[in-house]
mmCIF file of C-alpha atoms in Angstrom:
data_model
loop_
_atom_site.group_PDB
_atom_site.id
_atom_site.type_symbol
_atom_site.label_atom_id
_atom_site.label_comp_id
_atom_site.label_asym_id
_atom_site.label_seq_id
_atom_site.Cartn_x
_atom_site.Cartn_y
_atom_site.Cartn_z
ATOM 1 C CA MET A 1 46.782 19.836 113.877
ATOM 2 C CA PRO A 2 46.349 16.711 111.629
ATOM 3 C CA SER A 3 43.363 14.796 112.002
ATOM 4 C CA LYS A 4 43.551 11.319 113.779
ATOM 5 C CA THR A 5 43.300 8.229 111.574
ATOM 6 C CA ILE A 6 39.929 6.533 111.800
ATOM 7 C CA LEU A 7 40.347 3.639 109.521
ATOM 8 C CA GLU A 8 43.508 1.698 108.694
ATOM 9 C CA VAL A 9 43.404 -1.227 106.186
ATOM 10 C CA ASN A 10 46.572 -3.413 105.892
ATOM 11 C CA GLY A 11 47.060 -6.106 103.208
ATOM 12 C CA LEU A 12 43.246 -6.603 102.904
ATOM 13 C CA LYS A 13 42.486 -9.671 100.578
ATOM 14 C CA LYS A 14 39.291 -11.332 99.444
ATOM 15 C CA HIS A 15 39.705 -14.351 97.172
ATOM 16 C CA PHE A 16 36.755 -16.081 96.009
ATOM 17 C CA PRO A 17 36.855 -19.933 95.229
ATOM 18 C CA VAL A 18 35.695 -20.778 91.638
ATOM 19 C CA TYR A 19 34.088 -24.274 91.327
ATOM 20 C CA SER A 20 33.192 -26.339 88.295
ATOM 21 C CA GLY A 21 32.031 -29.796 87.288
ATOM 22 C CA PHE A 22 29.409 -32.109 88.557
ATOM 23 C CA PHE A 23 31.093 -32.446 91.878
ATOM 24 C CA LYS A 24 31.715 -28.659 92.230
ATOM 25 C CA ARG A 25 35.392 -29.009 92.751
ATOM 26 C CA GLN A 26 37.324 -25.873 93.246
ATOM 27 C CA VAL A 27 39.464 -25.156 89.930
ATOM 28 C CA ALA A 28 40.528 -21.637 90.622
ATOM 29 C CA VAL A 29 40.632 -18.638 92.915
ATOM 30 C CA LEU A 30 39.395 -15.167 91.965
ATOM 31 C CA PRO A 31 41.380 -12.499 93.891
ATOM 32 C CA ALA A 32 38.831 -9.751 93.804
ATOM 33 C CA VAL A 33 40.789 -7.832 96.387
ATOM 34 C CA ASP A 34 44.611 -8.556 96.642
ATOM 35 C CA GLY A 35 46.494 -6.928 99.200
ATOM 36 C CA VAL A 36 45.169 -3.415 99.480
ATOM 37 C CA SER A 37 46.495 -1.025 102.209
ATOM 38 C CA PHE A 38 45.448 2.838 103.031
ATOM 39 C CA ARG A 39 44.776 5.050 105.864
ATOM 40 C CA LEU A 40 41.858 7.460 106.379
ATOM 41 C CA SER A 41 41.696 10.442 108.558
ATOM 42 C CA GLN A 42 38.651 11.672 110.364
ATOM 43 C CA GLY A 43 36.556 13.932 108.143
ATOM 44 C CA GLN A 44 38.295 12.839 105.154
ATOM 45 C CA THR A 45 36.932 11.154 101.858
ATOM 46 C CA LEU A 46 38.715 8.507 100.112
ATOM 47 C CA GLY A 47 37.562 8.057 96.408
ATOM 48 C CA LEU A 48 37.866 4.502 94.900
ATOM 49 C CA VAL A 49 37.878 4.532 91.186
ATOM 50 C CA GLY A 50 38.138 2.022 88.468
ATOM 51 C CA GLU A 51 36.350 -0.081 85.853
ATOM 52 C CA SER A 52 33.499 -2.447 86.616
ATOM 53 C CA GLY A 53 35.046 -5.803 88.075
ATOM 54 C CA CYS A 54 38.175 -4.236 89.430
ATOM 55 C CA GLY A 55 37.098 -4.982 93.208
ATOM 56 C CA LYS A 56 35.997 -1.587 94.494
ATOM 57 C CA SER A 57 32.704 -2.860 95.733
ATOM 58 C CA THR A 58 34.104 -5.932 97.162
ATOM 59 C CA LEU A 59 36.603 -3.874 99.015
ATOM 60 C CA GLY A 60 33.943 -1.748 100.538
ATOM 61 C CA ARG A 61 31.883 -4.529 101.504
ATOM 62 C CA SER A 62 34.905 -6.310 103.083
ATOM 63 C CA ILE A 63 35.824 -3.229 105.212
ATOM 64 C CA LEU A 64 32.387 -3.641 106.836
ATOM 65 C CA ARG A 65 32.397 -7.297 106.777
ATOM 66 C CA LEU A 66 29.302 -7.649 104.690
ATOM 67 C CA ILE A 67 31.775 -10.092 102.917
ATOM 68 C CA GLU A 68 34.246 -11.851 105.168
ATOM 69 C CA PRO A 69 37.847 -11.018 103.979
ATOM 70 C CA THR A 70 40.350 -13.870 103.351
ATOM 71 C CA ALA A 71 43.300 -12.061 104.898
ATOM 72 C CA GLY A 72 44.537 -8.673 106.263
ATOM 73 C CA GLU A 73 43.492 -6.193 108.852
ATOM 74 C CA VAL A 74 40.725 -3.567 109.097
ATOM 75 C CA ILE A 75 41.600 -1.305 112.022
ATOM 76 C CA PHE A 76 38.721 1.136 112.899
ATOM 77 C CA GLU A 77 39.361 3.235 115.913
ATOM 78 C CA GLY A 78 42.051 0.870 117.174
ATOM 79 C CA SER A 79 40.055 -2.264 116.838
ATOM 80 C CA ASN A 80 40.843 -4.920 114.196
ATOM 81 C CA LEU A 81 37.132 -5.473 112.860
ATOM 82 C CA LEU A 82 38.291 -9.018 111.503
ATOM 83 C CA GLU A 83 39.004 -10.243 114.943
ATOM 84 C CA LEU A 84 35.736 -9.247 116.553
ATOM 85 C CA SER A 85 32.960 -11.657 117.350
ATOM 86 C CA ASN A 86 29.526 -11.336 115.598
ATOM 87 C CA ALA A 87 28.088 -9.547 118.695
ATOM 88 C CA LYS A 88 30.953 -7.118 118.931
ATOM 89 C CA MET A 89 31.021 -6.524 115.315
ATOM 90 C CA ARG A 90 27.179 -5.803 115.419
ATOM 91 C CA LEU A 91 27.844 -2.944 117.893
ATOM 92 C CA LYS A 92 30.689 -1.533 115.889
ATOM 93 C CA ARG A 93 28.107 -1.386 112.966
ATOM 94 C CA LYS A 94 26.582 1.582 114.607
ATOM 95 C CA ASP A 95 29.748 3.720 113.869
ATOM 96 C CA ILE A 96 30.250 2.363 110.218
ATOM 97 C CA GLN A 97 27.243 2.655 107.857
ATOM 98 C CA MET A 98 26.882 1.902 104.161
ATOM 99 C CA ILE A 99 24.881 3.666 101.331
ATOM 100 C CA PHE A 100 24.059 1.245 98.426
ATOM 101 C CA GLN A 101 24.124 1.885 94.677
ATOM 102 C CA ASP A 102 20.564 0.932 94.064
ATOM 103 C CA PRO A 103 18.005 2.941 96.381
ATOM 104 C CA TYR A 104 15.094 0.851 95.214
ATOM 105 C CA ALA A 105 16.596 -2.548 96.049
ATOM 106 C CA SER A 106 18.070 -1.372 99.388
ATOM 107 C CA LEU A 107 14.801 -0.356 100.622
ATOM 108 C CA ASN A 108 12.113 -2.760 101.880
ATOM 109 C CA PRO A 109 9.162 -1.951 99.591
ATOM 110 C CA ARG A 110 6.685 -3.279 102.382
ATOM 111 C CA MET A 111 7.869 -0.625 104.856
ATOM 112 C CA SER A 112 6.982 2.949 105.120
ATOM 113 C CA VAL A 113 9.545 5.816 105.452
ATOM 114 C CA LEU A 114 8.728 5.884 109.195
ATOM 115 C CA ASP A 115 9.330 2.137 109.504
ATOM 116 C CA LEU A 116 12.580 2.209 107.396
ATOM 117 C CA LEU A 117 14.112 4.956 109.407
ATOM 118 C CA SER A 118 12.724 3.701 112.807
ATOM 119 C CA GLU A 119 14.322 0.272 112.109
ATOM 120 C CA PRO A 120 17.977 1.195 113.194
ATOM 121 C CA PHE A 121 16.880 2.604 116.505
ATOM 122 C CA ILE A 122 14.667 -0.527 117.184
ATOM 123 C CA VAL A 123 17.450 -3.055 116.424
ATOM 124 C CA HIS A 124 20.035 -1.298 118.618
ATOM 125 C CA GLY A 125 17.564 -0.376 121.202
ATOM 126 C CA LEU A 126 18.503 3.338 121.389
ATOM 127 C CA LEU A 127 15.217 5.148 121.420
ATOM 128 C CA GLU A 128 11.817 4.688 123.010
ATOM 129 C CA LYS A 129 9.044 4.297 120.826
ATOM 130 C CA GLY A 130 7.504 7.615 121.680
ATOM 131 C CA SER A 131 10.447 9.511 120.419
ATOM 132 C CA LEU A 132 10.966 7.694 117.240
ATOM 133 C CA LYS A 133 8.681 9.742 115.241
ATOM 134 C CA ALA A 134 10.444 13.042 116.099
ATOM 135 C CA LYS A 135 13.767 11.569 115.351
ATOM 136 C CA VAL A 136 12.674 10.248 111.950
ATOM 137 C CA LEU A 137 11.188 13.734 111.195
ATOM 138 C CA SER A 138 14.465 15.226 112.187
ATOM 139 C CA LEU A 139 16.371 12.812 109.678
ATOM 140 C CA LEU A 140 14.117 13.719 106.910
ATOM 141 C CA ASP A 141 14.703 17.433 107.541
ATOM 142 C CA GLU A 142 18.554 16.616 107.347
ATOM 143 C CA VAL A 143 18.231 15.198 103.778
ATOM 144 C CA GLY A 144 15.891 17.630 102.326
ATOM 145 C CA LEU A 145 12.659 15.617 102.457
ATOM 146 C CA HIS A 146 9.161 16.950 103.619
ATOM 147 C CA LYS A 147 7.311 15.570 106.650
ATOM 148 C CA ASN A 148 4.524 14.368 104.448
ATOM 149 C CA CYS A 149 6.843 11.463 103.166
ATOM 150 C CA LEU A 150 6.343 9.768 106.523
ATOM 151 C CA GLU A 151 3.740 7.328 105.584
ATOM 152 C CA LYS A 152 4.757 6.674 101.968
ATOM 153 C CA TYR A 153 6.520 3.747 100.689
ATOM 154 C CA SER A 154 9.478 3.522 98.426
ATOM 155 C CA HIS A 155 7.926 3.048 95.163
ATOM 156 C CA GLU A 156 6.138 6.437 95.526
ATOM 157 C CA PHE A 157 9.417 8.377 95.348
ATOM 158 C CA SER A 158 11.908 9.232 92.485
ATOM 159 C CA GLY A 159 15.262 7.582 92.338
ATOM 160 C CA GLY A 160 16.825 10.714 93.881
ATOM 161 C CA GLN A 161 14.131 10.874 96.803
ATOM 162 C CA ARG A 162 14.915 7.173 97.476
ATOM 163 C CA GLN A 163 18.599 7.775 97.663
ATOM 164 C CA ARG A 164 17.823 10.747 100.192
ATOM 165 C CA ILE A 165 15.993 8.124 102.350
ATOM 166 C CA GLY A 166 19.045 5.644 102.029
ATOM 167 C CA ILE A 167 21.311 8.394 103.261
ATOM 168 C CA ALA A 168 18.989 9.381 106.109
ATOM 169 C CA ARG A 169 19.060 5.817 107.253
ATOM 170 C CA ALA A 170 22.692 5.570 107.127
ATOM 171 C CA LEU A 171 22.926 8.840 109.159
ATOM 172 C CA ALA A 172 20.441 7.517 111.847
ATOM 173 C CA LEU A 173 22.921 6.127 114.353
ATOM 174 C CA ASN A 174 25.322 9.000 113.986
ATOM 175 C CA PRO A 175 28.007 7.168 112.549
ATOM 176 C CA LYS A 176 31.740 8.118 112.165
ATOM 177 C CA LEU A 177 32.492 6.392 108.771
ATOM 178 C CA ILE A 178 30.088 5.919 105.836
ATOM 179 C CA ILE A 179 31.020 3.517 102.897
ATOM 180 C CA ALA A 180 28.999 4.838 99.751
ATOM 181 C CA ASP A 181 29.043 2.110 97.120
ATOM 182 C CA GLU A 182 28.368 4.152 93.756
ATOM 183 C CA PRO A 183 25.439 6.036 95.289
ATOM 184 C CA VAL A 184 24.884 8.248 92.532
ATOM 185 C CA SER A 185 25.590 6.078 89.425
ATOM 186 C CA ALA A 186 21.730 5.054 89.034
ATOM 187 C CA LEU A 187 20.554 8.518 89.066
ATOM 188 C CA ASP A 188 19.968 11.127 86.431
ATOM 189 C CA VAL A 189 23.052 13.746 86.010
ATOM 190 C CA SER A 190 21.003 16.784 87.381
ATOM 191 C CA ILE A 191 20.039 14.532 90.600
ATOM 192 C CA GLN A 192 23.638 13.296 91.047
ATOM 193 C CA SER A 193 24.918 16.851 91.778
ATOM 194 C CA GLN A 194 22.267 17.171 94.371
ATOM 195 C CA ILE A 195 23.136 14.088 96.178
ATOM 196 C CA LEU A 196 26.851 14.954 95.931
ATOM 197 C CA ASN A 197 26.335 18.228 97.514
ATOM 198 C CA LEU A 198 24.234 16.783 100.120
ATOM 199 C CA MET A 199 26.809 14.348 101.203
ATOM 200 C CA VAL A 200 29.554 17.156 101.224
ATOM 201 C CA ASP A 201 27.301 19.278 103.373
ATOM 202 C CA LEU A 202 26.771 16.313 105.964
ATOM 203 C CA ARG A 203 30.299 15.575 106.038
ATOM 204 C CA LYS A 204 31.155 19.092 106.983
ATOM 205 C CA LYS A 205 28.499 19.296 109.461
ATOM 206 C CA TYR A 206 29.162 16.074 111.284
ATOM 207 C CA ASN A 207 32.874 15.488 110.494
ATOM 208 C CA LEU A 208 31.922 12.390 108.846
ATOM 209 C CA SER A 209 34.611 10.287 106.844
ATOM 210 C CA TYR A 210 33.633 8.553 103.574
ATOM 211 C CA VAL A 211 34.960 5.753 101.465
ATOM 212 C CA PHE A 212 33.181 6.794 98.175
ATOM 213 C CA ILE A 213 33.110 4.066 95.479
ATOM 214 C CA ALA A 214 32.483 5.197 91.651
ATOM 215 C CA HIS A 215 33.644 4.343 88.223
ATOM 216 C CA ASP A 216 33.414 8.108 87.135
ATOM 217 C CA LEU A 217 36.452 10.251 87.867
ATOM 218 C CA ALA A 218 34.319 13.424 87.419
ATOM 219 C CA VAL A 219 32.165 12.388 90.378
ATOM 220 C CA ILE A 220 35.115 11.259 92.435
ATOM 221 C CA GLN A 221 36.852 14.718 91.877
ATOM 222 C CA HIS A 222 33.822 16.452 93.351
ATOM 223 C CA ILE A 223 33.878 14.940 96.654
ATOM 224 C CA SER A 224 37.251 13.224 97.402
ATOM 225 C CA ASP A 225 40.365 14.315 99.353
ATOM 226 C CA MET A 226 42.479 11.282 98.409
ATOM 227 C CA ILE A 227 41.911 9.087 95.441
ATOM 228 C CA ALA A 228 42.795 5.286 94.915
ATOM 229 C CA VAL A 229 42.688 3.810 91.367
ATOM 230 C CA MET A 230 42.145 0.119 91.344
ATOM 231 C CA TYR A 231 42.777 -2.404 88.568
ATOM 232 C CA LEU A 232 42.304 -6.072 89.049
ATOM 233 C CA GLY A 233 42.055 -6.055 92.901
ATOM 234 C CA LYS A 234 45.077 -3.647 93.438
ATOM 235 C CA PHE A 235 45.822 0.046 93.856
ATOM 236 C CA VAL A 236 47.786 1.192 90.778
ATOM 237 C CA GLU A 237 47.783 4.887 92.041
ATOM 238 C CA PHE A 238 47.083 6.576 95.261
ATOM 239 C CA THR A 239 47.429 10.277 96.035
ATOM 240 C CA SER A 240 45.404 13.424 96.741
ATOM 241 C CA LYS A 241 42.800 14.802 94.511
ATOM 242 C CA LEU A 242 44.871 17.742 93.494
ATOM 243 C CA GLU A 243 47.910 15.824 92.741
ATOM 244 C CA LEU A 244 46.070 12.939 90.847
ATOM 245 C CA TYR A 245 44.392 15.570 88.139
ATOM 246 C CA LYS A 246 47.376 17.768 88.003
ATOM 247 C CA ASN A 247 49.953 15.255 87.686
ATOM 248 C CA PRO A 248 48.509 11.638 86.827
ATOM 249 C CA LYS A 249 51.580 9.094 86.591
ATOM 250 C CA HIS A 250 49.882 5.769 85.835
ATOM 251 C CA PRO A 251 48.767 5.082 82.126
ATOM 252 C CA TYR A 252 45.520 3.758 83.274
ATOM 253 C CA THR A 253 44.804 6.753 85.366
ATOM 254 C CA LYS A 254 45.611 9.064 82.386
ATOM 255 C CA ILE A 255 42.991 7.185 80.247
ATOM 256 C CA LEU A 256 40.350 7.356 82.924
ATOM 257 C CA ILE A 257 40.889 11.244 83.151
ATOM 258 C CA ASP A 258 40.815 11.368 79.242
ATOM 259 C CA ALA A 259 37.445 9.539 79.502
ATOM 260 C CA ILE A 260 35.775 12.498 81.386
ATOM 261 C CA PRO A 261 33.347 14.210 79.211
ATOM 262 C CA GLN A 262 34.745 17.460 77.862
ATOM 263 C CA PRO A 263 32.848 20.379 76.253
ATOM 264 C CA VAL A 264 32.733 20.396 72.535
ATOM 265 C CA TYR A 265 34.487 23.376 70.920
ATOM 266 C CA ASN A 266 33.929 24.979 67.626
ATOM 267 C CA ASP A 267 37.572 25.691 67.456
ATOM 268 C CA GLN A 268 39.084 22.208 67.013
ATOM 269 C CA SER A 269 42.498 23.403 67.752
ATOM 270 C CA ARG A 270 41.196 23.765 71.500
ATOM 271 C CA ALA A 271 40.332 20.109 71.620
ATOM 272 C CA ARG A 272 42.848 17.962 73.230
ATOM 273 C CA GLN A 273 44.126 14.634 72.029
ATOM 274 C CA LYS A 274 42.607 11.868 74.230
ATOM 275 C CA GLN A 275 44.077 8.422 74.899
ATOM 276 C CA VAL A 276 41.565 5.550 74.420
ATOM 277 C CA ILE A 277 41.713 2.445 76.432
ATOM 278 C CA ILE A 278 42.041 -0.948 74.450
ATOM 279 C CA GLY A 279 40.359 -4.055 75.032
ATOM 280 C CA ASP A 280 38.638 -5.445 78.040
ATOM 281 C CA VAL A 281 39.693 -5.987 81.626
ATOM 282 C CA PRO A 282 41.364 -9.299 81.709
ATOM 283 C CA SER A 283 40.020 -12.391 83.696
ATOM 284 C CA ALA A 284 41.037 -12.035 87.335
ATOM 285 C CA THR A 285 41.409 -15.870 87.634
ATOM 286 C CA ASN A 286 43.886 -15.856 84.846
ATOM 287 C CA PRO A 287 45.493 -12.472 84.707
ATOM 288 C CA PRO A 288 48.339 -11.755 82.338
ATOM 289 C CA PRO A 289 52.137 -12.047 83.406
ATOM 290 C CA GLY A 290 53.983 -9.118 84.905
ATOM 291 C CA CYS A 291 51.959 -6.143 85.028
ATOM 292 C CA PRO A 292 48.199 -6.835 84.672
ATOM 293 C CA PHE A 293 47.757 -3.664 82.744
ATOM 294 C CA HIS A 294 50.369 -4.198 80.058
ATOM 295 C CA PRO A 295 48.114 -5.897 77.278
ATOM 296 C CA ARG A 296 45.978 -2.617 77.246
ATOM 297 C CA CYS A 297 48.814 -0.072 78.200
ATOM 298 C CA PRO A 298 49.970 2.476 75.392
ATOM 299 C CA ILE A 299 53.600 2.630 76.772
ATOM 300 C CA ALA A 300 54.112 -1.120 77.828
ATOM 301 C CA GLN A 301 57.689 -2.612 77.154
ATOM 302 C CA ASP A 302 59.257 -5.956 77.709
ATOM 303 C CA ARG A 303 59.768 -5.519 81.356
ATOM 304 C CA CYS A 304 56.097 -4.952 81.841
ATOM 305 C CA LYS A 305 55.207 -8.399 80.455
ATOM 306 C CA LYS A 306 57.808 -10.228 82.897
ATOM 307 C CA GLU A 307 57.850 -8.161 86.007
ATOM 308 C CA ALA A 308 54.866 -7.070 88.175
ATOM 309 C CA PRO A 309 55.431 -3.354 89.443
ATOM 310 C CA LYS A 310 55.136 -2.650 93.207
ATOM 311 C CA LEU A 311 53.130 0.325 94.553
ATOM 312 C CA GLN A 312 55.938 2.615 95.246
ATOM 313 C CA GLU A 313 56.046 6.107 96.710
ATOM 314 C CA TYR A 314 57.165 9.180 94.548
ATOM 315 C CA ALA A 315 57.756 12.250 96.785
ATOM 316 C CA THR A 316 56.260 15.496 95.595
ATOM 317 C CA LYS A 317 56.070 18.926 97.146
ATOM 318 C CA GLU A 318 52.234 18.906 97.853
ATOM 319 C CA SER A 319 51.774 15.283 98.790
ATOM 320 C CA SER A 320 52.438 11.557 98.821
ATOM 321 C CA HIS A 321 52.064 9.967 95.521
ATOM 322 C CA MET A 322 52.071 6.251 95.104
ATOM 323 C CA VAL A 323 52.297 4.420 91.690
ATOM 324 C CA ALA A 324 52.511 0.831 90.489
ATOM 325 C CA CYS A 325 54.321 1.267 87.092
ATOM 326 C CA HIS A 326 57.861 0.694 85.913
ATOM 327 C CA TYR A 327 57.776 3.955 83.757
ATOM 328 C CA ALA A 328 55.767 6.288 86.021
#
């Protein structure tokens, strides 16, 4: 039996005004997120991947309304979050939590672990003061931290331990959806795998749904069920993890997959030829005409310079595969 849809995003946009001059007049608009749509089922993980500046983090924060979207719908369990009052949105935030990229910056250095993990319960009035310590100890155990951490402060921990505290805080109110904004990118490679495995175990245990944001397709591959590849505020490819790695269609996706580090073989005949991306991401305030990727695309043709491709579905035997490319 298929899982129910927990999150539905329709035509979500976030356009930032750009001001210039002495009188700070608006001179342009930066479309950080430009008409994104997707569905996420309960217990499923959507991986968002792309280069820095493509709009991944803005999309994640817009879903939670940490940044107010310009247009679109964010439907969580049947309610459009963009239509809720601040008071009602505050209640919904118990069910939608966020894990931030920098665990040091996201934790108040003046608060002990006990205070940090007690705060969500105090703010929402969910637990009596006498039962807070027991609940915090339970959260520490969930994320693999010892009870002697209780009175310590964030500067006394390593990066991986701080991120475990961030995960514990996100888990505190038993959320149904967690938006993870590059939660392992600031960590050592050996610690990354520990945090990813922890998040996978917690998803299975509590039937959590994740929107997992990263710029590394190797990390995305480990945790995701569905993957969306973003470029200049739009999805250019959207499909299942297995389909994406088995049969990538968009040239940008193929280049990102080629960028995944591979073992170095003594036998050079076993080393595959890789495509290398050319140039930098163009300005979002002044994107190139037609397909925004065409100045960097190895298969671009005249049509690409004039006509922007739409995200279209290509039916496959295994799953839906959506691509925005004229020559996919």
